[in-house]
PDB file of C-alpha atoms in Angstrom:
ATOM      1  CA  MET A 122     102.821 120.036  97.651  1.00  0.00           C
ATOM      2  CA  LYS A 123     100.569 118.009  95.614  1.00  0.00           C
ATOM      3  CA  THR A 124     101.868 114.690  94.628  1.00  0.00           C
ATOM      4  CA  THR A 125      99.629 113.653  91.290  1.00  0.00           C
ATOM      5  CA  ASN A 126      99.951 115.684  87.816  1.00  0.00           C
ATOM      6  CA  ASN A 127     103.356 116.542  88.094  1.00  0.00           C
ATOM      7  CA  THR A 128     106.750 115.625  86.077  1.00  0.00           C
ATOM      8  CA  ILE A 129     109.488 114.585  88.346  1.00  0.00           C
ATOM      9  CA  LEU A 130     113.110 113.964  87.826  1.00  0.00           C
ATOM     10  CA  VAL A 131     114.535 110.863  89.844  1.00  0.00           C
ATOM     11  CA  THR A 132     118.198 110.393  89.959  1.00  0.00           C
ATOM     12  CA  GLY A 133     119.271 106.866  91.239  1.00  0.00           C
ATOM     13  CA  GLY A 134     116.277 105.964  89.596  1.00  0.00           C
ATOM     14  CA  GLY A 135     116.969 102.330  88.750  1.00  0.00           C
ATOM     15  CA  THR A 136     117.025 100.578  92.159  1.00  0.00           C
ATOM     16  CA  GLY A 137     116.338 101.100  95.675  1.00  0.00           C
ATOM     17  CA  MET A 138     114.517 103.946  96.737  1.00  0.00           C
ATOM     18  CA  GLY A 139     114.393 105.829  93.850  1.00  0.00           C
ATOM     19  CA  LEU A 140     113.036 103.256  92.408  1.00  0.00           C
ATOM     20  CA  GLU A 141     110.610 102.542  94.964  1.00  0.00           C
ATOM     21  CA  ALA A 142     109.740 106.311  94.032  1.00  0.00           C
ATOM     22  CA  ALA A 143     109.294 106.215  90.517  1.00  0.00           C
ATOM     23  CA  LYS A 144     106.634 103.336  90.959  1.00  0.00           C
ATOM     24  CA  HIS A 145     104.659 105.031  93.881  1.00  0.00           C
ATOM     25  CA  PHE A 146     104.921 108.741  91.863  1.00  0.00           C
ATOM     26  CA  SER A 147     104.154 106.948  88.167  1.00  0.00           C
ATOM     27  CA  GLU A 148     100.961 105.053  89.624  1.00  0.00           C
ATOM     28  CA  LEU A 149      99.754 108.262  91.245  1.00  0.00           C
ATOM     29  CA  GLY A 150      99.539 109.589  87.864  1.00  0.00           C
ATOM     30  CA  ASN A 151     102.793 111.739  87.368  1.00  0.00           C
ATOM     31  CA  LYS A 152     105.285 111.653  84.439  1.00  0.00           C
ATOM     32  CA  VAL A 153     108.757 110.002  85.762  1.00  0.00           C
ATOM     33  CA  ILE A 154     112.027 110.328  84.524  1.00  0.00           C
ATOM     34  CA  ILE A 155     114.432 107.899  85.652  1.00  0.00           C
ATOM     35  CA  VAL A 156     118.020 108.392  85.705  1.00  0.00           C
ATOM     36  CA  ALA A 157     121.054 106.209  86.595  1.00  0.00           C
ATOM     37  CA  ARG A 158     124.116 104.744  85.441  1.00  0.00           C
ATOM     38  CA  ASN A 159     123.260 101.156  84.020  1.00  0.00           C
ATOM     39  CA  ALA A 160     121.507 101.614  80.729  1.00  0.00           C
ATOM     40  CA  GLU A 161     119.952  98.188  80.262  1.00  0.00           C
ATOM     41  CA  ARG A 162     118.331  98.151  83.646  1.00  0.00           C
ATOM     42  CA  LEU A 163     117.148 101.386  83.912  1.00  0.00           C
ATOM     43  CA  ARG A 164     114.926 100.912  80.396  1.00  0.00           C
ATOM     44  CA  GLU A 165     113.749  97.629  81.344  1.00  0.00           C
ATOM     45  CA  GLU A 166     112.520  99.441  84.757  1.00  0.00           C
ATOM     46  CA  ALA A 167     111.070 101.721  82.790  1.00  0.00           C
ATOM     47  CA  ALA A 168     108.821  99.625  80.385  1.00  0.00           C
ATOM     48  CA  LYS A 169     107.236  98.655  83.564  1.00  0.00           C
ATOM     49  CA  LEU A 170     105.739 101.962  84.664  1.00  0.00           C
ATOM     50  CA  ALA A 171     103.321 104.131  83.167  1.00  0.00           C
ATOM     51  CA  ASN A 172     104.314 107.482  81.752  1.00  0.00           C
ATOM     52  CA  THR A 173     108.171 106.787  82.379  1.00  0.00           C
ATOM     53  CA  THR A 174     111.366 107.450  80.612  1.00  0.00           C
ATOM     54  CA  ALA A 175     114.821 106.241  81.227  1.00  0.00           C
ATOM     55  CA  ILE A 176     117.952 108.526  80.669  1.00  0.00           C
ATOM     56  CA  PRO A 177     121.111 107.315  81.539  1.00  0.00           C
ATOM     57  CA  CYS A 178     123.517 109.109  83.294  1.00  0.00           C
ATOM     58  CA  ASP A 179     126.480 109.043  85.288  1.00  0.00           C
ATOM     59  CA  LEU A 180     126.188 111.727  87.676  1.00  0.00           C
ATOM     60  CA  SER A 181     129.951 111.578  88.424  1.00  0.00           C
ATOM     61  CA  ASN A 182     130.363 112.302  84.939  1.00  0.00           C
ATOM     62  CA  GLU A 183     130.428 116.332  84.609  1.00  0.00           C
ATOM     63  CA  ASP A 184     130.147 116.519  80.216  1.00  0.00           C
ATOM     64  CA  GLU A 185     126.922 113.793  81.004  1.00  0.00           C
ATOM     65  CA  LEU A 186     125.409 115.657  83.896  1.00  0.00           C
ATOM     66  CA  ARG A 187     125.286 118.559  82.052  1.00  0.00           C
ATOM     67  CA  ASN A 188     123.766 116.861  78.731  1.00  0.00           C
ATOM     68  CA  LEU A 189     121.138 115.431  81.143  1.00  0.00           C
ATOM     69  CA  VAL A 190     120.383 119.131  81.744  1.00  0.00           C
ATOM     70  CA  PHE A 191     120.277 119.900  78.226  1.00  0.00           C
ATOM     71  CA  ILE A 192     117.794 117.289  77.508  1.00  0.00           C
ATOM     72  CA  LEU A 193     115.647 117.683  80.472  1.00  0.00           C
ATOM     73  CA  LYS A 194     115.664 121.822  79.774  1.00  0.00           C
ATOM     74  CA  ARG A 195     114.778 121.133  75.915  1.00  0.00           C
ATOM     75  CA  ASP A 196     112.603 118.140  76.019  1.00  0.00           C
ATOM     76  CA  TYR A 197     110.970 118.295  79.508  1.00  0.00           C
ATOM     77  CA  SER A 198     109.461 122.245  79.852  1.00  0.00           C
ATOM     78  CA  ASP A 199     106.991 120.901  81.809  1.00  0.00           C
ATOM     79  CA  LEU A 200     109.819 120.053  84.946  1.00  0.00           C
ATOM     80  CA  ASN A 201     108.429 121.046  88.409  1.00  0.00           C
ATOM     81  CA  MET A 202     110.174 118.365  90.344  1.00  0.00           C
ATOM     82  CA  ILE A 203     113.362 116.850  90.978  1.00  0.00           C
ATOM     83  CA  PHE A 204     114.282 114.256  93.722  1.00  0.00           C
ATOM     84  CA  LEU A 205     117.935 113.878  93.803  1.00  0.00           C
ATOM     85  CA  ASN A 206     118.432 110.958  95.591  1.00  0.00           C
ATOM     86  CA  ALA A 207     120.723 109.170  93.965  1.00  0.00           C
ATOM     87  CA  GLY A 208     124.142 107.962  95.728  1.00  0.00           C
ATOM     88  CA  ILE A 209     127.368 106.152  96.344  1.00  0.00           C
ATOM     89  CA  ALA A 210     129.214 104.715  99.465  1.00  0.00           C
ATOM     90  CA  THR A 211     131.990 102.967 100.147  1.00  0.00           C
ATOM     91  CA  ASN A 212     132.554 100.751 103.674  1.00  0.00           C
ATOM     92  CA  TYR A 213     135.916 101.294 105.264  1.00  0.00           C
ATOM     93  CA  GLY A 214     137.083 102.313 108.942  1.00  0.00           C
ATOM     94  CA  LEU A 215     138.015 105.636 109.504  1.00  0.00           C
ATOM     95  CA  LEU A 216     142.034 105.769 108.762  1.00  0.00           C
ATOM     96  CA  GLU A 217     141.791 103.011 107.667  1.00  0.00           C
ATOM     97  CA  GLY A 218     141.440 103.394 103.981  1.00  0.00           C
ATOM     98  CA  GLU A 219     144.487 103.016 101.810  1.00  0.00           C
ATOM     99  CA  ASN A 220     142.353 104.743  98.971  1.00  0.00           C
ATOM    100  CA  ALA A 221     140.252 107.336 101.469  1.00  0.00           C
ATOM    101  CA  TYR A 222     140.910 110.078  99.563  1.00  0.00           C
ATOM    102  CA  GLU A 223     140.085 109.207  95.766  1.00  0.00           C
ATOM    103  CA  ILE A 224     136.913 107.498  97.736  1.00  0.00           C
ATOM    104  CA  SER A 225     135.916 110.916  99.474  1.00  0.00           C
ATOM    105  CA  LYS A 226     136.348 112.912  95.786  1.00  0.00           C
ATOM    106  CA  ALA A 227     134.598 109.991  94.172  1.00  0.00           C
ATOM    107  CA  GLU A 228     131.660 109.932  96.695  1.00  0.00           C
ATOM    108  CA  MET A 229     131.783 114.031  96.868  1.00  0.00           C
ATOM    109  CA  ILE A 230     131.186 113.995  93.202  1.00  0.00           C
ATOM    110  CA  THR A 231     128.235 112.059  93.212  1.00  0.00           C
ATOM    111  CA  ASN A 232     126.569 112.506  96.371  1.00  0.00           C
ATOM    112  CA  PHE A 233     126.946 116.754  96.360  1.00  0.00           C
ATOM    113  CA  HIS A 234     128.567 118.382  93.449  1.00  0.00           C
ATOM    114  CA  SER A 235     125.747 116.510  91.160  1.00  0.00           C
ATOM    115  CA  ALA A 236     122.894 117.691  93.130  1.00  0.00           C
ATOM    116  CA  VAL A 237     124.572 121.582  93.745  1.00  0.00           C
ATOM    117  CA  LEU A 238     125.140 121.772  89.477  1.00  0.00           C
ATOM    118  CA  LEU A 239     121.464 120.351  89.112  1.00  0.00           C
ATOM    119  CA  THR A 240     119.589 122.647  91.824  1.00  0.00           C
ATOM    120  CA  ASN A 241     121.675 125.586  90.057  1.00  0.00           C
ATOM    121  CA  GLU A 242     120.951 124.402  86.482  1.00  0.00           C
ATOM    122  CA  LEU A 243     117.748 123.578  87.132  1.00  0.00           C
ATOM    123  CA  GLU A 244     116.082 125.740  89.609  1.00  0.00           C
ATOM    124  CA  GLY A 245     114.958 128.813  86.444  1.00  0.00           C
ATOM    125  CA  LEU A 246     112.988 125.974  85.023  1.00  0.00           C
ATOM    126  CA  LEU A 247     111.447 124.942  88.089  1.00  0.00           C
ATOM    127  CA  ALA A 248     110.529 128.522  89.166  1.00  0.00           C
ATOM    128  CA  ASP A 249     107.825 129.182  86.342  1.00  0.00           C
ATOM    129  CA  LYS A 250     105.678 126.514  87.249  1.00  0.00           C
ATOM    130  CA  PRO A 251     102.468 127.514  89.905  1.00  0.00           C
ATOM    131  CA  GLU A 252     104.269 124.529  92.185  1.00  0.00           C
ATOM    132  CA  SER A 253     107.556 123.012  92.392  1.00  0.00           C
ATOM    133  CA  ALA A 254     109.812 121.549  94.639  1.00  0.00           C
ATOM    134  CA  MET A 255     113.462 119.860  95.085  1.00  0.00           C
ATOM    135  CA  ILE A 256     113.626 116.944  97.370  1.00  0.00           C
ATOM    136  CA  LEU A 257     117.394 115.741  98.377  1.00  0.00           C
ATOM    137  CA  THR A 258     118.125 112.989 100.285  1.00  0.00           C
ATOM    138  CA  THR A 259     120.548 112.796 103.223  1.00  0.00           C
ATOM    139  CA  SER A 260     120.520 110.435 105.966  1.00  0.00           C
ATOM    140  CA  GLY A 261     120.902 110.152 109.888  1.00  0.00           C
ATOM    141  CA  VAL A 262     124.514 109.996 109.238  1.00  0.00           C
ATOM    142  CA  ALA A 263     123.853 113.971 108.348  1.00  0.00           C
ATOM    143  CA  PHE A 264     123.629 114.683 112.503  1.00  0.00           C
ATOM    144  CA  VAL A 265     126.852 112.419 113.557  1.00  0.00           C
ATOM    145  CA  PRO A 266     128.373 109.834 111.242  1.00  0.00           C
ATOM    146  CA  ASP A 267     128.095 106.270 110.576  1.00  0.00           C
ATOM    147  CA  LEU A 268     132.293 104.884 111.261  1.00  0.00           C
ATOM    148  CA  LEU A 269     132.087 102.296 108.817  1.00  0.00           C
ATOM    149  CA  HIS A 270     131.113 105.069 106.230  1.00  0.00           C
ATOM    150  CA  PRO A 271     133.222 108.282 106.985  1.00  0.00           C
ATOM    151  CA  THR A 272     133.306 110.125 104.261  1.00  0.00           C
ATOM    152  CA  TYR A 273     129.703 109.088 103.069  1.00  0.00           C
ATOM    153  CA  SER A 274     128.659 110.488 106.092  1.00  0.00           C
ATOM    154  CA  ALA A 275     130.486 114.132 105.263  1.00  0.00           C
ATOM    155  CA  THR A 276     128.689 114.600 101.975  1.00  0.00           C
ATOM    156  CA  LYS A 277     125.379 114.099 103.540  1.00  0.00           C
ATOM    157  CA  ALA A 278     126.401 116.489 106.679  1.00  0.00           C
ATOM    158  CA  ALA A 279     127.334 118.720 103.326  1.00  0.00           C
ATOM    159  CA  LEU A 280     124.210 118.073 101.372  1.00  0.00           C
ATOM    160  CA  HIS A 281     122.059 118.682 104.329  1.00  0.00           C
ATOM    161  CA  SER A 282     123.596 122.418 105.171  1.00  0.00           C
ATOM    162  CA  TYR A 283     123.181 122.755 101.563  1.00  0.00           C
ATOM    163  CA  ALA A 284     119.601 122.176 101.425  1.00  0.00           C
ATOM    164  CA  LEU A 285     118.971 124.520 104.560  1.00  0.00           C
ATOM    165  CA  GLY A 286     120.931 127.340 102.506  1.00  0.00           C
ATOM    166  CA  LEU A 287     118.289 126.513  99.462  1.00  0.00           C
ATOM    167  CA  ARG A 288     115.736 126.681 101.206  1.00  0.00           C
ATOM    168  CA  LEU A 289     115.997 130.253 102.908  1.00  0.00           C
ATOM    169  CA  VAL A 290     117.356 131.519  99.878  1.00  0.00           C
ATOM    170  CA  LEU A 291     114.287 130.427  97.701  1.00  0.00           C
ATOM    171  CA  GLN A 292     112.170 131.732 100.612  1.00  0.00           C
ATOM    172  CA  LYS A 293     113.626 134.866 100.560  1.00  0.00           C
ATOM    173  CA  LYS A 294     113.169 135.047  96.871  1.00  0.00           C
ATOM    174  CA  GLU A 295     109.563 134.372  97.050  1.00  0.00           C
ATOM    175  CA  SER A 296     109.795 131.516  94.817  1.00  0.00           C
ATOM    176  CA  THR A 297     107.286 128.698  94.026  1.00  0.00           C
ATOM    177  CA  ILE A 298     109.961 125.693  94.867  1.00  0.00           C
ATOM    178  CA  LYS A 299     109.901 124.314  97.439  1.00  0.00           C
ATOM    179  CA  VAL A 300     112.446 122.220  99.297  1.00  0.00           C
ATOM    180  CA  PHE A 301     112.546 118.895 101.161  1.00  0.00           C
ATOM    181  CA  GLU A 302     115.068 117.016 102.650  1.00  0.00           C
ATOM    182  CA  LEU A 303     114.570 113.220 103.146  1.00  0.00           C
ATOM    183  CA  MET A 304     116.413 112.124 105.666  1.00  0.00           C
ATOM    184  CA  ALA A 305     116.058 108.571 105.390  1.00  0.00           C
ATOM    185  CA  PRO A 306     117.167 105.700 108.041  1.00  0.00           C
ATOM    186  CA  LEU A 307     119.447 102.258 106.755  1.00  0.00           C
ATOM    187  CA  VAL A 308     117.550 101.112 103.682  1.00  0.00           C
ATOM    188  CA  ASP A 309     116.830  97.768 103.123  1.00  0.00           C
ATOM    189  CA  THR A 310     118.850  97.449  99.087  1.00  0.00           C
ATOM    190  CA  PRO A 311     121.525  96.475  97.546  1.00  0.00           C
ATOM    191  CA  PHE A 312     123.249  99.846  98.491  1.00  0.00           C
ATOM    192  CA  SER A 313     123.495  98.477 102.317  1.00  0.00           C
ATOM    193  CA  LYS A 314     124.447  94.888 101.568  1.00  0.00           C
ATOM    194  CA  ALA A 315     127.712  95.386 103.205  1.00  0.00           C
ATOM    195  CA  VAL A 316     126.400  96.500 106.552  1.00  0.00           C
ATOM    196  CA  LYS A 317     124.989  94.202 108.703  1.00  0.00           C
ATOM    197  CA  SER A 318     122.262  95.561 111.137  1.00  0.00           C
ATOM    198  CA  ASP A 319     118.939  94.115 112.330  1.00  0.00           C
ATOM    199  CA  VAL A 320     117.150  97.577 111.909  1.00  0.00           C
ATOM    200  CA  LYS A 321     117.180  98.174 108.187  1.00  0.00           C
ATOM    201  CA  MET A 322     113.971  99.539 106.460  1.00  0.00           C
ATOM    202  CA  PRO A 323     111.831  98.857 103.581  1.00  0.00           C
ATOM    203  CA  ALA A 324     112.774 101.524 100.407  1.00  0.00           C
ATOM    204  CA  ASN A 325     108.392 101.117  99.970  1.00  0.00           C
ATOM    205  CA  GLN A 326     108.158 102.422 103.718  1.00  0.00           C
ATOM    206  CA  ILE A 327     110.338 105.433 103.297  1.00  0.00           C
ATOM    207  CA  ILE A 328     108.882 106.236  99.950  1.00  0.00           C
ATOM    208  CA  LYS A 329     105.244 106.089 101.328  1.00  0.00           C
ATOM    209  CA  GLU A 330     106.334 108.692 104.649  1.00  0.00           C
ATOM    210  CA  LEU A 331     108.398 110.719 101.950  1.00  0.00           C
ATOM    211  CA  ILE A 332     105.138 111.060  99.814  1.00  0.00           C
ATOM    212  CA  ALA A 333     102.570 111.506 102.875  1.00  0.00           C
ATOM    213  CA  GLY A 334     105.482 114.258 104.028  1.00  0.00           C
ATOM    214  CA  LEU A 335     104.868 116.320 100.806  1.00  0.00           C
ATOM    215  CA  GLU A 336     101.029 116.367 101.064  1.00  0.00           C
ATOM    216  CA  LYS A 337     102.279 117.815 104.542  1.00  0.00           C
ATOM    217  CA  ASP A 338     104.904 120.258 103.418  1.00  0.00           C
ATOM    218  CA  ASP A 339     106.835 118.239 106.085  1.00  0.00           C
ATOM    219  CA  PHE A 340     109.886 119.916 104.951  1.00  0.00           C
ATOM    220  CA  GLU A 341     112.697 118.152 106.998  1.00  0.00           C
ATOM    221  CA  LEU A 342     111.577 114.288 106.736  1.00  0.00           C
ATOM    222  CA  HIS A 343     113.117 112.558 110.001  1.00  0.00           C
ATOM    223  CA  VAL A 344     112.294 108.647 108.871  1.00  0.00           C
ATOM    224  CA  GLY A 345     112.348 105.555 111.085  1.00  0.00           C
ATOM    225  CA  LEU A 346     115.810 105.587 113.151  1.00  0.00           C
ATOM    226  CA  THR A 347     116.607 109.461 111.989  1.00  0.00           C
ATOM    227  CA  GLN A 348     113.960 110.443 113.767  1.00  0.00           C
ATOM    228  CA  GLN A 349     116.368 109.357 117.066  1.00  0.00           C
ATOM    229  CA  ILE A 350     119.614 110.194 116.322  1.00  0.00           C
ATOM    230  CA  ALA A 351     118.170 113.777 115.834  1.00  0.00           C
ATOM    231  CA  GLU A 352     116.516 114.053 119.145  1.00  0.00           C
ATOM    232  CA  LEU A 353     119.892 112.232 120.980  1.00  0.00           C
ATOM    233  CA  SER A 354     121.868 114.760 118.974  1.00  0.00           C
ATOM    234  CA  ARG A 355     120.057 117.838 120.254  1.00  0.00           C
ATOM    235  CA  LYS A 356     120.797 116.609 123.395  1.00  0.00           C
ATOM    236  CA  SER A 357     124.334 115.103 123.379  1.00  0.00           C
ATOM    237  CA  THR A 358     126.508 114.730 119.702  1.00  0.00           C
ATOM    238  CA  GLN A 359     127.952 112.259 122.193  1.00  0.00           C
ATOM    239  CA  GLU A 360     125.423 109.872 122.666  1.00  0.00           C
ATOM    240  CA  ALA A 361     124.011 109.835 119.430  1.00  0.00           C
ATOM    241  CA  LEU A 362     127.610 108.946 117.912  1.00  0.00           C
ATOM    242  CA  LYS A 363     127.625 106.142 119.874  1.00  0.00           C
ATOM    243  CA  PHE A 364     123.809 105.370 119.333  1.00  0.00           C
ATOM    244  CA  ILE A 365     124.208 104.784 115.291  1.00  0.00           C
ATOM    245  CA  ASN A 366     127.750 103.295 115.410  1.00  0.00           C
ATOM    246  CA  SER A 367     125.980 100.342 117.663  1.00  0.00           C
ATOM    247  CA  VAL A 368     123.497  99.965 114.857  1.00  0.00           C
ATOM    248  CA  THR A 369     125.202  99.825 112.026  1.00  0.00           C
ATOM    249  CA  GLY A 370     128.755  97.961 113.613  1.00  0.00           C
TER     250      GLY A 370
END
């Protein structure tokens, strides 16, 4: 996959990996569209980058999400890449969250349902390009759950399953769209501030590995500790479960 001269949508683009991705893609000569809820911060960050536009949007709000799709189809007909990176997580123990049901709904809507809507609604726009891509951010917790984030882990497992199916369907259609899955480790960002761990990986390094993987058409990227989790899970789910919860707990 080429990593220059694209028009790229980045959700969760106001902070963390999304913002790092916007910076790297901008530096590579791409047109970048960043999306996040905090309009003021998003516009401040976009103003610092070349060829970058901010579109404020709360991905948990269906009306705002569909309006984002409308704007993209109307104003960005050259869109050929989407990096669906936005996510929310709540730190609580399994069977200990008083509002676990409501927490799980909010996480699933933002982390999973928004990706389903965007991939379905934008597939036609991307498919008419000679080269295009959908990039979905999941995690090592898609293999086995981090029990500090039990329902967040479940959303990433759902998204991993969805990415596998999406890739197969597009291949059968002989579509130009390539589906990449960035299986990120624990990232050193405000997102993971509540997790006490010494194995957090800088967002900058993860995005460098993402870009290298795009260039090599490495469709399932196991970055950092995710590689070890993937290998352990193939041998023993229980050993992988013990490992991930020892490094995050």
